[in-house]
């Protein structure tokens, strides 16, 4: 008898969760290479009061049975790895991946994390590092007397020296995953591999399906503001609908309580 | 003598059942691939009541009552929403995807698929999507799905076809939760579907119409109040009957 109250409560909870993901997406609308999250729902279990095929008193059968569902649950928060717009910055160490792939970053504890955020800097020792000072793998050191740095679409990093010679400094490799949606976000635009992402597959940019490296560009967030606003409206309305169900159930219970005078 | 009060009370119970069903529909207003439930009620002019099913001793009849007859699925297609995700597949037209866990096959229109670590296409619960031969579908780098469900590799070579199945009577499918269905005797077995299109980058939204569900809810609530009034009126009549008739001397 109280099924509707609980179903509506699950609905309100689910929409609240949806709003949480929408607000995180909107908060990161301007975060370099941020990948939006989508909340997905599933209906819950069904309670069968009568199964299909139950005989009735009139020697007939109930064709499909009588059942009632118990609401909704969050089934997944799916990260959508579509590519964001590339924005030109003109900065030599801003690298964007035009296509599939992740940069590899060494964490302080030695593990490798993955990112599409290519806003690199040079630290005091000339190494290419992220905004947080974590170094790019493979490690590339820019000589102090380099005049300009050039990164080719297939990842070859070279520097023009003061004397006019060009020095090859190494190659940036990329990795990709069978299931990037299975990566675990650890914040700071970094991801680490999990059992469901599979192992990283390493390769050269602009080859074998890897994206080309675009020097002087940054990948913007793939959050679509209009879409998020629409999702926010839907979440709010769906929340209200479920609140309405609770109100109706409550009113009906009150009606019941006036049966006995 | 006291049957009217039972008839009204049964009406109230039916309204509660409707509310439970509506609540579930409204909770799933945003669930991909959800199909709404429609409870139907049937009126019995005379419904014989037996003391037990074995002996079949009639103890009377219950006139003018109504009972929940059945609940069926409304198979109407939900709105297709563009997501841009290459593993979101929506079926336009009649048909269901088949997913498998262990040896059990379920059918669903929730096409928000994922890849597992081994490259198999799975639903949110990790059930594997089946091809037209009932084998799990595996994706590799650069694979795509065309409108007829053919899976092609990066070079455009056909590597398989996603299975799309239909049923003689969709509304008789059995819901098992998690937006999955199984076939029943009444729905008929799964057969290869015809006249469908698979749209990549789309998901099918819930087919719950918030407006009609709200109207239904208002209607059932008012009906509930009316039935309650009937119970009260009957009660008042009994009260008069017992207090006034009995006091006659």
Short mmCIF file of C-alpha atoms in Angstrom, two decimals:
data_model
loop_
_atom_site.label_atom_id
_atom_site.label_comp_id
_atom_site.label_asym_id
_atom_site.label_seq_id
_atom_site.Cartn_x
_atom_site.Cartn_y
_atom_site.Cartn_z
CA UNK A 1 0.00 0.00 0.00
CA UNK A 2 2.91 2.34 0.54
CA UNK A 3 4.67 1.35 -2.70
CA UNK A 4 3.83 4.64 -4.39
CA UNK A 5 5.43 6.65 -1.60
CA UNK A 6 8.69 4.75 -1.92
CA UNK A 7 8.63 4.76 -5.74
CA UNK A 8 8.24 8.52 -5.72
CA UNK A 9 11.05 8.85 -3.18
CA UNK A 10 13.39 6.87 -5.47
CA UNK A 11 12.37 9.20 -8.30
CA UNK A 12 13.21 12.28 -6.26
CA UNK A 13 16.53 10.81 -5.22
CA UNK A 14 17.43 9.94 -8.83
CA UNK A 15 16.63 13.43 -10.07
CA UNK A 16 18.67 14.95 -7.28
CA UNK A 17 21.59 12.86 -8.45
CA UNK A 18 21.01 14.01 -12.02
CA UNK A 19 21.15 17.60 -10.85
CA UNK A 20 24.46 16.85 -9.11
CA UNK A 21 25.98 15.65 -12.39
CA UNK A 22 24.51 18.59 -14.32
CA UNK A 23 25.94 21.07 -11.84
CA UNK A 24 29.37 19.45 -12.02
CA UNK A 25 29.25 19.63 -15.82
CA UNK A 26 28.24 23.27 -15.72
CA UNK A 27 30.92 24.09 -13.15
CA UNK A 28 33.47 22.61 -15.57
CA UNK A 29 32.12 24.27 -18.68
CA UNK A 30 35.40 26.13 -19.12
CA UNK A 31 37.78 23.44 -17.84
CA UNK A 32 40.36 22.36 -20.41
CA UNK A 33 39.57 18.89 -21.81
CA UNK A 34 36.81 18.20 -19.25
CA UNK A 35 34.55 15.33 -20.30
CA UNK A 36 30.93 15.59 -19.34
CA UNK A 37 29.15 13.05 -17.16
CA UNK A 38 25.70 11.70 -17.85
CA UNK A 39 23.51 10.08 -15.21
CA UNK A 40 21.58 7.05 -16.48
CA UNK A 41 18.61 5.40 -14.83
CA UNK A 42 16.88 2.05 -14.80
CA UNK A 43 13.56 0.90 -13.45
CA UNK A 44 13.73 -1.18 -10.28
CA UNK A 45 12.33 -4.61 -9.55
CA UNK A 46 8.72 -5.55 -10.18
CA UNK A 47 6.50 -7.17 -7.64
CA UNK A 48 4.14 -9.70 -9.19
CA UNK A 49 0.88 -9.94 -7.28
CA UNK A 50 -0.34 -12.47 -9.78
CA UNK A 51 1.81 -14.20 -12.32
CA UNK A 52 0.74 -14.65 -15.90
CA UNK A 53 -1.11 -17.89 -16.35
CA UNK A 54 -2.61 -17.96 -12.86
CA UNK A 55 -5.99 -19.66 -13.10
CA UNK A 56 -8.98 -17.64 -12.04
CA UNK A 57 -12.21 -18.92 -10.52
CA UNK A 58 -13.94 -18.75 -13.89
CA UNK A 59 -11.66 -21.40 -15.39
CA UNK A 60 -9.78 -18.78 -17.35
CA UNK A 61 -6.24 -17.60 -17.11
CA UNK A 62 -4.84 -14.23 -16.23
CA UNK A 63 -2.99 -13.33 -19.40
CA UNK A 64 -0.12 -11.14 -18.18
CA UNK A 65 -0.45 -10.97 -14.48
CA UNK A 66 -0.70 -8.07 -12.14
CA UNK A 67 2.46 -6.37 -11.11
CA UNK A 68 3.69 -3.09 -9.82
CA UNK A 69 7.11 -1.52 -10.20
CA UNK A 70 9.11 -0.11 -7.34
CA UNK A 71 10.57 3.03 -8.82
CA UNK A 72 13.87 3.94 -10.34
CA UNK A 73 17.57 3.61 -9.62
CA UNK A 74 20.73 5.20 -10.85
CA UNK A 75 22.34 2.66 -13.16
CA UNK A 76 25.47 4.45 -14.26
CA UNK A 77 27.24 7.72 -14.45
CA UNK A 78 28.72 7.56 -17.86
CA UNK A 79 31.56 9.80 -18.92
CA UNK A 80 31.17 10.92 -22.51
CA UNK A 81 34.51 11.08 -24.31
CA UNK A 82 33.46 13.07 -27.34
CA UNK A 83 36.09 15.57 -28.42
CA UNK A 84 35.70 19.16 -27.31
CA UNK A 85 36.34 22.13 -29.57
CA UNK A 86 39.96 23.02 -30.15
CA UNK A 87 40.81 26.58 -29.25
CA UNK A 88 43.83 28.32 -30.61
CA UNK A 89 46.08 29.81 -27.95
CA UNK A 90 49.31 30.32 -29.86
CA UNK A 91 51.28 29.05 -26.89
CA UNK A 92 54.00 26.62 -28.08
CA UNK A 93 53.43 24.22 -25.20
CA UNK A 94 49.66 24.03 -25.52
CA UNK A 95 49.04 20.70 -27.19
CA UNK A 96 45.67 19.34 -28.22
CA UNK A 97 44.92 15.83 -29.47
CA UNK A 98 42.77 16.09 -32.59
CA UNK A 99 41.19 12.67 -32.28
CA UNK A 100 41.63 9.65 -30.07
CA UNK A 101 44.27 9.34 -27.36
CA UNK A 102 45.58 10.45 -23.99
CA UNK A 103 48.84 11.95 -22.81
CA UNK A 104 50.67 9.97 -20.10
CA UNK A 105 51.56 11.76 -16.91
CA UNK A 106 53.71 10.45 -14.06
CA UNK A 107 52.09 10.89 -10.67
CA UNK A 108 54.15 11.61 -7.56
CA UNK A 109 53.76 8.02 -6.37
CA UNK A 110 55.17 6.73 -9.66
CA UNK A 111 51.90 5.56 -11.17
CA UNK A 112 50.92 6.72 -14.64
CA UNK A 113 47.81 8.83 -15.09
CA UNK A 114 46.21 9.86 -18.37
CA UNK A 115 44.93 13.21 -19.53
CA UNK A 116 43.79 15.07 -22.61
CA UNK A 117 44.68 18.37 -20.99
CA UNK A 118 47.66 19.54 -23.03
CA UNK A 119 48.34 22.86 -21.29
CA UNK A 120 51.97 22.00 -20.56
CA UNK A 121 54.64 24.13 -18.91
CA UNK A 122 58.39 23.87 -18.47
CA UNK A 123 59.75 23.42 -14.96
CA UNK A 124 63.06 24.76 -13.61
CA UNK A 125 64.94 21.74 -15.00
CA UNK A 126 63.48 22.17 -18.47
CA UNK A 127 61.11 19.20 -18.26
CA UNK A 128 57.67 19.34 -19.86
CA UNK A 129 55.18 19.21 -16.98
CA UNK A 130 51.47 19.72 -16.35
CA UNK A 131 50.10 22.80 -14.62
CA UNK A 132 50.58 20.90 -11.34
CA UNK A 133 54.21 20.08 -12.04
CA UNK A 134 53.75 16.41 -12.93
CA UNK A 135 56.02 15.37 -15.76
CA UNK A 136 54.97 14.11 -19.16
CA UNK A 137 55.90 10.53 -20.08
CA UNK A 138 58.13 9.99 -22.02
CA UNK A 139 60.12 12.65 -20.29
CA UNK A 140 61.23 15.43 -22.59
CA UNK A 141 63.77 18.05 -21.48
CA UNK A 142 63.93 21.38 -23.27
CA UNK A 143 67.48 22.82 -23.34
CA UNK A 144 67.80 26.20 -21.61
CA UNK A 145 69.18 27.85 -24.74
CA UNK A 146 66.32 26.78 -27.04
CA UNK A 147 64.77 29.65 -28.98
CA UNK A 148 61.58 27.93 -30.06
CA UNK A 149 59.90 24.59 -29.58
CA UNK A 150 58.12 22.73 -32.34
CA UNK A 151 55.82 19.74 -31.90
CA UNK A 152 54.88 17.94 -35.11
CA UNK A 153 51.44 16.34 -35.61
CA UNK A 154 53.02 12.92 -35.04
CA UNK A 155 54.51 13.98 -31.72
CA UNK A 156 58.15 14.73 -32.56
CA UNK A 157 59.40 17.49 -30.29
CA UNK A 158 62.26 19.57 -31.65
CA UNK A 159 63.88 22.82 -30.56
CA UNK A 160 65.59 25.51 -32.55
CA UNK A 161 68.78 26.56 -30.80
CA UNK A 162 70.35 29.98 -30.61
CA UNK A 163 72.91 29.01 -33.22
CA UNK A 164 70.14 28.15 -35.69
CA UNK A 165 70.46 24.36 -35.49
CA UNK A 166 67.43 22.17 -34.86
CA UNK A 167 67.71 19.56 -32.15
CA UNK A 168 65.41 16.56 -31.88
CA UNK A 169 64.28 16.18 -28.25
CA UNK A 170 62.11 13.09 -28.39
CA UNK A 171 58.64 11.87 -29.34
CA UNK A 172 55.41 12.23 -27.41
CA UNK A 173 53.48 8.97 -27.45
CA UNK A 174 49.81 8.62 -26.77
CA UNK A 175 47.74 5.82 -25.31
CA UNK A 176 44.17 4.80 -25.83
CA UNK A 177 41.81 2.37 -24.14
CA UNK A 178 39.30 -0.14 -25.41
CA UNK A 179 36.81 1.39 -22.99
CA UNK A 180 37.77 4.95 -22.04
CA UNK A 181 34.44 5.35 -20.23
CA UNK A 182 35.84 2.86 -17.68
CA UNK A 183 38.68 5.18 -16.67
CA UNK A 184 38.57 6.56 -13.16
CA UNK A 185 38.77 10.31 -12.79
CA UNK A 186 41.09 11.37 -9.97
CA UNK A 187 40.59 15.11 -10.41
CA UNK A 188 42.98 17.67 -11.89
CA UNK A 189 41.88 16.48 -15.38
CA UNK A 190 43.64 13.16 -14.75
CA UNK A 191 42.38 9.62 -15.17
CA UNK A 192 43.79 6.30 -14.05
CA UNK A 193 43.13 2.90 -15.57
CA UNK A 194 40.74 0.39 -14.03
CA UNK A 195 39.80 -3.21 -14.72
CA UNK A 196 36.97 -2.06 -16.95
CA UNK A 197 38.99 0.45 -18.97
CA UNK A 198 41.44 -2.25 -20.01
CA UNK A 199 45.18 -1.79 -20.38
CA UNK A 200 46.58 1.23 -22.21
CA UNK A 201 47.52 0.71 -25.85
CA UNK A 202 50.48 2.90 -26.70
CA UNK A 203 51.09 4.39 -30.10
CA UNK A 204 52.35 7.27 -32.18
CA UNK A 205 50.12 10.30 -32.74
CA UNK A 206 48.55 10.60 -36.18
CA UNK A 207 48.97 6.86 -36.81
CA UNK A 208 46.85 3.75 -36.24
CA UNK A 209 43.79 5.74 -35.29
CA UNK A 210 45.49 8.04 -32.81
CA UNK A 211 44.71 11.72 -33.12
CA UNK A 212 47.28 14.19 -34.43
CA UNK A 213 48.89 16.61 -32.02
CA UNK A 214 47.97 20.20 -32.66
CA UNK A 215 50.53 22.59 -31.29
CA UNK A 216 49.21 25.93 -30.07
CA UNK A 217 45.73 24.62 -29.39
CA UNK A 218 43.85 23.50 -26.30
CA UNK A 219 40.88 21.17 -26.17
CA UNK A 220 37.90 22.83 -24.53
CA UNK A 221 35.39 21.06 -22.34
CA UNK A 222 32.77 19.05 -24.27
CA UNK A 223 29.95 20.39 -22.08
CA UNK A 224 27.09 21.80 -24.11
CA UNK A 225 25.54 24.54 -22.00
CA UNK A 226 22.14 24.45 -23.72
CA UNK A 227 21.89 20.69 -23.30
CA UNK A 228 22.85 20.93 -19.62
CA UNK A 229 20.28 23.65 -18.99
CA UNK A 230 17.60 21.51 -20.61
CA UNK A 231 18.69 18.57 -18.45
CA UNK A 232 18.47 20.80 -15.40
CA UNK A 233 14.92 21.80 -16.26
CA UNK A 234 13.96 18.17 -16.84
CA UNK A 235 15.51 17.15 -13.51
CA UNK A 236 13.60 19.87 -11.69
CA UNK A 237 10.27 19.02 -13.31
CA UNK A 238 10.69 15.31 -12.78
CA UNK A 239 11.53 16.04 -9.15
CA UNK A 240 8.34 18.04 -8.81
CA UNK A 241 6.27 15.28 -10.42
CA UNK A 242 7.55 12.76 -7.91
CA UNK A 243 6.94 15.18 -5.05
CA UNK A 244 3.40 15.45 -6.36
CA UNK A 245 3.02 11.68 -6.14
CA UNK A 246 4.06 11.77 -2.50
CA UNK A 247 1.58 14.54 -1.84
CA UNK A 248 -1.21 12.58 -3.52
CA UNK A 249 -0.37 9.45 -1.54
CA UNK A 250 -0.36 11.51 1.63
CA UNK A 251 -3.74 13.07 0.82
CA UNK A 252 -5.17 9.65 0.14
CA UNK A 253 -3.85 8.32 3.43
CA UNK A 254 -5.51 11.26 5.15
CA UNK A 255 -8.74 10.38 3.37
CA UNK A 256 -8.40 6.87 4.73
CA UNK A 257 -7.87 8.12 8.25
CA UNK A 258 -11.23 9.92 8.15
CA UNK A 259 -13.06 6.72 7.30
CA UNK A 260 -13.48 5.82 10.94
CA UNK A 261 -15.23 8.49 12.91
CA UNK B 1 -26.69 -6.07 3.35
CA UNK B 2 -23.18 -4.77 3.77
CA UNK B 3 -22.02 -5.24 0.20
CA UNK B 4 -22.11 -1.58 -0.81
CA UNK B 5 -19.43 -0.74 1.68
CA UNK B 6 -17.21 -3.49 0.26
CA UNK B 7 -17.75 -2.31 -3.30
CA UNK B 8 -16.69 1.21 -2.32
CA UNK B 9 -13.72 -0.13 -0.37
CA UNK B 10 -12.62 -2.18 -3.39
CA UNK B 11 -12.80 0.95 -5.48
CA UNK B 12 -10.47 2.61 -3.01
CA UNK B 13 -8.04 -0.31 -3.15
CA UNK B 14 -8.08 -0.14 -6.95
CA UNK B 15 -7.21 3.55 -6.74
CA UNK B 16 -4.25 2.73 -4.52
CA UNK B 17 -3.11 0.21 -7.07
CA UNK B 18 -3.43 2.82 -9.81
CA UNK B 19 -1.42 5.25 -7.71
CA UNK B 20 1.34 2.67 -7.20
CA UNK B 21 1.46 2.08 -10.93
CA UNK B 22 1.39 5.80 -11.77
CA UNK B 23 4.10 6.47 -9.17
CA UNK B 24 6.36 3.95 -10.89
CA UNK B 25 5.70 5.53 -14.28
CA UNK B 26 6.46 9.00 -12.96
CA UNK B 27 9.60 7.83 -11.16
CA UNK B 28 10.78 6.48 -14.53
CA UNK B 29 9.91 9.58 -16.53
CA UNK B 30 13.62 9.98 -17.31
CA UNK B 31 14.64 6.32 -17.66
CA UNK B 32 16.10 5.36 -21.03
CA UNK B 33 14.05 2.65 -22.75
CA UNK B 34 11.34 2.56 -20.08
CA UNK B 35 7.87 1.44 -21.18
CA UNK B 36 4.99 2.56 -19.05
CA UNK B 37 2.58 0.23 -17.25
CA UNK B 38 -1.14 0.45 -17.84
CA UNK B 39 -3.33 -1.29 -15.27
CA UNK B 40 -6.77 -2.25 -16.49
CA UNK B 41 -9.79 -2.97 -14.37
CA UNK B 42 -12.76 -5.08 -15.14
CA UNK B 43 -16.22 -4.80 -13.73
CA UNK B 44 -17.95 -7.89 -12.48
CA UNK B 45 -21.68 -7.73 -12.44
CA UNK B 46 -21.77 -10.84 -10.38
CA UNK B 47 -18.68 -12.47 -9.08
CA UNK B 48 -19.27 -15.70 -7.30
CA UNK B 49 -17.40 -16.21 -4.11
CA UNK B 50 -16.55 -19.68 -2.99
CA UNK B 51 -15.67 -20.77 0.47
CA UNK B 52 -12.70 -22.63 -0.94
CA UNK B 53 -11.52 -23.59 -4.38
CA UNK B 54 -11.62 -27.32 -3.63
CA UNK B 55 -15.16 -27.69 -2.44
CA UNK B 56 -16.62 -24.93 -4.56
CA UNK B 57 -19.35 -24.18 -2.10
CA UNK B 58 -20.98 -20.98 -3.21
CA UNK B 59 -21.33 -18.49 -0.40
CA UNK B 60 -22.77 -15.66 -2.38
CA UNK B 61 -21.98 -13.16 -5.00
CA UNK B 62 -20.32 -9.80 -5.03
CA UNK B 63 -22.23 -7.48 -7.28
CA UNK B 64 -21.06 -4.40 -9.08
CA UNK B 65 -17.49 -4.45 -7.98
CA UNK B 66 -14.38 -3.89 -10.01
CA UNK B 67 -11.02 -5.59 -9.73
CA UNK B 68 -7.59 -5.18 -11.21
CA UNK B 69 -7.75 -7.28 -14.31
CA UNK B 70 -4.22 -7.10 -15.58
CA UNK B 71 -1.30 -4.80 -16.11
CA UNK B 72 0.18 -4.49 -19.52
CA UNK B 73 3.07 -2.67 -21.12
CA UNK B 74 2.46 0.25 -23.40
CA UNK B 75 5.01 -0.44 -26.18
CA UNK B 76 4.73 2.99 -27.78
CA UNK B 77 8.06 4.35 -28.96
CA UNK B 78 9.62 7.00 -26.73
CA UNK B 79 11.22 10.17 -28.05
CA UNK B 80 14.64 9.60 -29.58
CA UNK B 81 17.23 11.93 -28.12
CA UNK B 82 20.56 12.75 -29.75
CA UNK B 83 23.56 12.14 -27.49
CA UNK B 84 26.43 11.91 -29.95
CA UNK B 85 27.88 8.92 -28.11
CA UNK B 86 28.80 6.24 -30.69
CA UNK B 87 27.64 3.41 -28.43
CA UNK B 88 24.16 4.84 -27.89
CA UNK B 89 21.87 2.91 -30.20
CA UNK B 90 18.16 3.52 -30.63
CA UNK B 91 15.71 1.41 -32.59
CA UNK B 92 13.27 3.31 -34.73
CA UNK B 93 10.32 1.06 -35.37
CA UNK B 94 9.44 -2.21 -33.71
CA UNK B 95 12.16 -4.31 -32.19
CA UNK B 96 14.28 -5.06 -29.15
CA UNK B 97 17.95 -5.61 -28.52
CA UNK B 98 18.85 -8.92 -26.92
CA UNK B 99 21.29 -9.00 -24.01
CA UNK B 100 22.62 -12.04 -22.24
CA UNK B 101 23.73 -12.83 -18.72
CA UNK B 102 25.03 -16.34 -18.22
CA UNK B 103 22.53 -18.31 -20.28
CA UNK B 104 19.56 -16.03 -19.85
CA UNK B 105 18.49 -13.74 -22.65
CA UNK B 106 16.63 -10.53 -21.97
CA UNK B 107 15.21 -7.97 -24.36
CA UNK B 108 15.51 -4.24 -24.04
CA UNK B 109 15.12 -0.97 -25.89
CA UNK B 110 17.56 0.81 -23.58
CA UNK B 111 20.38 1.21 -26.09
CA UNK B 112 22.85 3.11 -23.90
CA UNK B 113 25.55 0.49 -24.36
CA UNK B 114 29.11 0.46 -23.06
CA UNK B 115 32.22 -1.53 -23.82
CA UNK B 116 33.66 -3.88 -21.24
CA UNK B 117 37.39 -4.45 -20.74
CA UNK B 118 37.39 -7.25 -23.34
CA UNK B 119 35.71 -5.11 -25.98
CA UNK B 120 32.26 -6.70 -25.73
CA UNK B 121 29.29 -4.38 -26.10
CA UNK B 122 27.39 -4.51 -22.81
CA UNK B 123 24.48 -2.77 -21.16
CA UNK B 124 24.82 -0.83 -17.93
CA UNK B 125 24.72 -4.05 -15.90
CA UNK B 126 27.39 -5.73 -18.02
CA UNK B 127 24.98 -8.01 -19.93
CA UNK B 128 26.36 -8.67 -23.40
CA UNK B 129 24.56 -7.46 -26.51
CA UNK B 130 23.81 -10.31 -28.92
CA UNK B 131 24.12 -10.38 -32.69
CA UNK B 132 21.60 -11.90 -35.09
CA UNK B 133 23.00 -15.38 -34.40
CA UNK B 134 22.79 -14.99 -30.64
CA UNK B 135 26.54 -14.47 -30.17
CA UNK B 136 27.97 -11.57 -28.12
CA UNK B 137 28.91 -8.50 -30.17
CA UNK B 138 32.51 -7.38 -29.89
CA UNK B 139 33.78 -3.97 -30.89
CA UNK B 140 37.25 -3.00 -31.91
CA UNK B 141 38.81 0.32 -32.65
CA UNK B 142 36.97 2.22 -35.38
CA UNK B 143 33.91 -0.02 -35.59
CA UNK B 144 30.59 1.52 -36.50
CA UNK B 145 26.97 0.41 -36.78
CA UNK B 146 24.80 1.25 -39.78
CA UNK B 147 21.03 1.73 -39.90
CA UNK B 148 20.36 -1.93 -40.60
CA UNK B 149 22.47 -2.98 -37.62
CA UNK B 150 25.48 -4.16 -39.65
CA UNK B 151 28.72 -3.68 -37.77
CA UNK B 152 31.55 -2.44 -39.96
CA UNK B 153 35.23 -2.07 -39.20
CA UNK B 154 37.37 0.97 -39.93
CA UNK B 155 37.74 -0.03 -43.60
CA UNK B 156 34.00 -0.54 -44.06
CA UNK B 157 34.10 -4.35 -44.07
CA UNK B 158 31.09 -6.03 -42.56
CA UNK B 159 31.96 -7.96 -39.41
CA UNK B 160 28.52 -8.87 -38.09
CA UNK B 161 25.02 -7.68 -37.46
CA UNK B 162 23.36 -6.62 -34.22
CA UNK B 163 20.30 -8.73 -33.48
CA UNK B 164 16.96 -6.94 -33.37
CA UNK B 165 14.02 -9.06 -32.31
CA UNK B 166 10.29 -8.53 -32.29
CA UNK B 167 7.32 -10.26 -30.70
CA UNK B 168 3.80 -11.07 -31.83
CA UNK B 169 2.34 -9.24 -28.84
CA UNK B 170 4.73 -6.74 -27.28
CA UNK B 171 2.35 -5.65 -24.54
CA UNK B 172 2.43 -9.16 -23.07
CA UNK B 173 6.18 -9.12 -22.45
CA UNK B 174 7.17 -9.59 -18.84
CA UNK B 175 9.07 -6.85 -17.08
CA UNK B 176 11.97 -8.05 -14.97
CA UNK B 177 13.21 -4.61 -13.95
CA UNK B 178 16.42 -2.86 -15.03
CA UNK B 179 14.57 -1.96 -18.27
CA UNK B 180 14.72 -5.60 -19.33
CA UNK B 181 11.92 -7.79 -20.63
CA UNK B 182 11.49 -11.50 -21.16
CA UNK B 183 9.14 -13.21 -23.56
CA UNK B 184 6.05 -15.04 -22.29
CA UNK B 185 3.64 -17.55 -23.81
CA UNK B 186 1.32 -14.68 -24.63
CA UNK B 187 3.96 -12.43 -26.19
CA UNK B 188 5.24 -15.23 -28.39
CA UNK B 189 8.90 -16.07 -28.98
CA UNK B 190 11.47 -13.58 -30.24
CA UNK B 191 11.75 -13.49 -34.02
CA UNK B 192 14.06 -11.41 -36.21
CA UNK B 193 12.53 -7.96 -36.59
CA UNK B 194 11.84 -6.29 -39.90
CA UNK B 195 11.24 -2.66 -40.76
CA UNK B 196 13.47 -1.03 -38.20
CA UNK B 197 16.30 1.45 -38.33
CA UNK B 198 19.13 1.65 -35.84
CA UNK B 199 20.17 5.19 -35.08
CA UNK B 200 23.68 5.59 -33.72
CA UNK B 201 24.23 8.39 -31.22
CA UNK B 202 20.62 8.37 -30.06
CA UNK B 203 18.85 6.95 -27.03
CA UNK B 204 15.17 6.23 -26.71
CA UNK B 205 13.69 8.14 -23.80
CA UNK B 206 10.95 6.86 -21.52
CA UNK B 207 7.50 6.82 -23.16
CA UNK B 208 5.87 8.16 -19.99
CA UNK B 209 3.81 11.24 -20.72
CA UNK B 210 3.94 13.37 -17.57
CA UNK B 211 0.71 15.17 -18.46
CA UNK B 212 -1.46 12.07 -18.85
CA UNK B 213 0.03 10.54 -15.72
CA UNK B 214 -0.73 13.67 -13.72
CA UNK B 215 -4.28 13.75 -15.05
CA UNK B 216 -4.64 10.08 -14.11
CA UNK B 217 -3.35 10.85 -10.64
CA UNK B 218 -5.79 13.72 -10.08
CA UNK B 219 -8.62 11.58 -11.37
CA UNK B 220 -7.82 8.62 -9.14
CA UNK B 221 -7.41 10.84 -6.10
CA UNK B 222 -10.85 12.40 -6.60
CA UNK B 223 -12.34 9.00 -7.24
CA UNK B 224 -10.75 7.82 -4.02
CA UNK B 225 -12.38 10.68 -2.11
CA UNK B 226 -15.76 9.92 -3.65
CA UNK B 227 -15.46 6.26 -2.73
CA UNK B 228 -14.56 7.30 0.81
CA UNK B 229 -17.76 9.40 0.92
CA UNK B 230 -19.70 6.34 -0.15
CA UNK B 231 -18.16 4.32 2.67
CA UNK B 232 -19.08 7.09 5.11
CA UNK B 233 -22.63 7.28 3.77
CA UNK B 234 -23.07 3.54 4.10
CA UNK B 235 -21.68 3.74 7.61
CA UNK B 236 -24.16 6.47 8.44
CA UNK B 237 -27.01 4.34 7.17
CA UNK B 238 -25.93 1.44 9.35
CA UNK B 239 -25.60 3.76 12.27
CA UNK B 240 -29.15 4.98 11.75
CA UNK B 241 -30.34 1.45 11.22
CA UNK B 242 -28.79 0.14 14.40
CA UNK B 243 -29.51 3.11 16.64
CA UNK B 244 -32.96 4.14 15.43
CA UNK B 245 -34.55 0.93 14.18
CA UNK B 246 -33.41 -0.94 17.24
CA UNK B 247 -34.79 1.70 19.56
CA UNK B 248 -38.32 1.32 18.19
CA UNK B 249 -40.62 -0.08 20.78
#
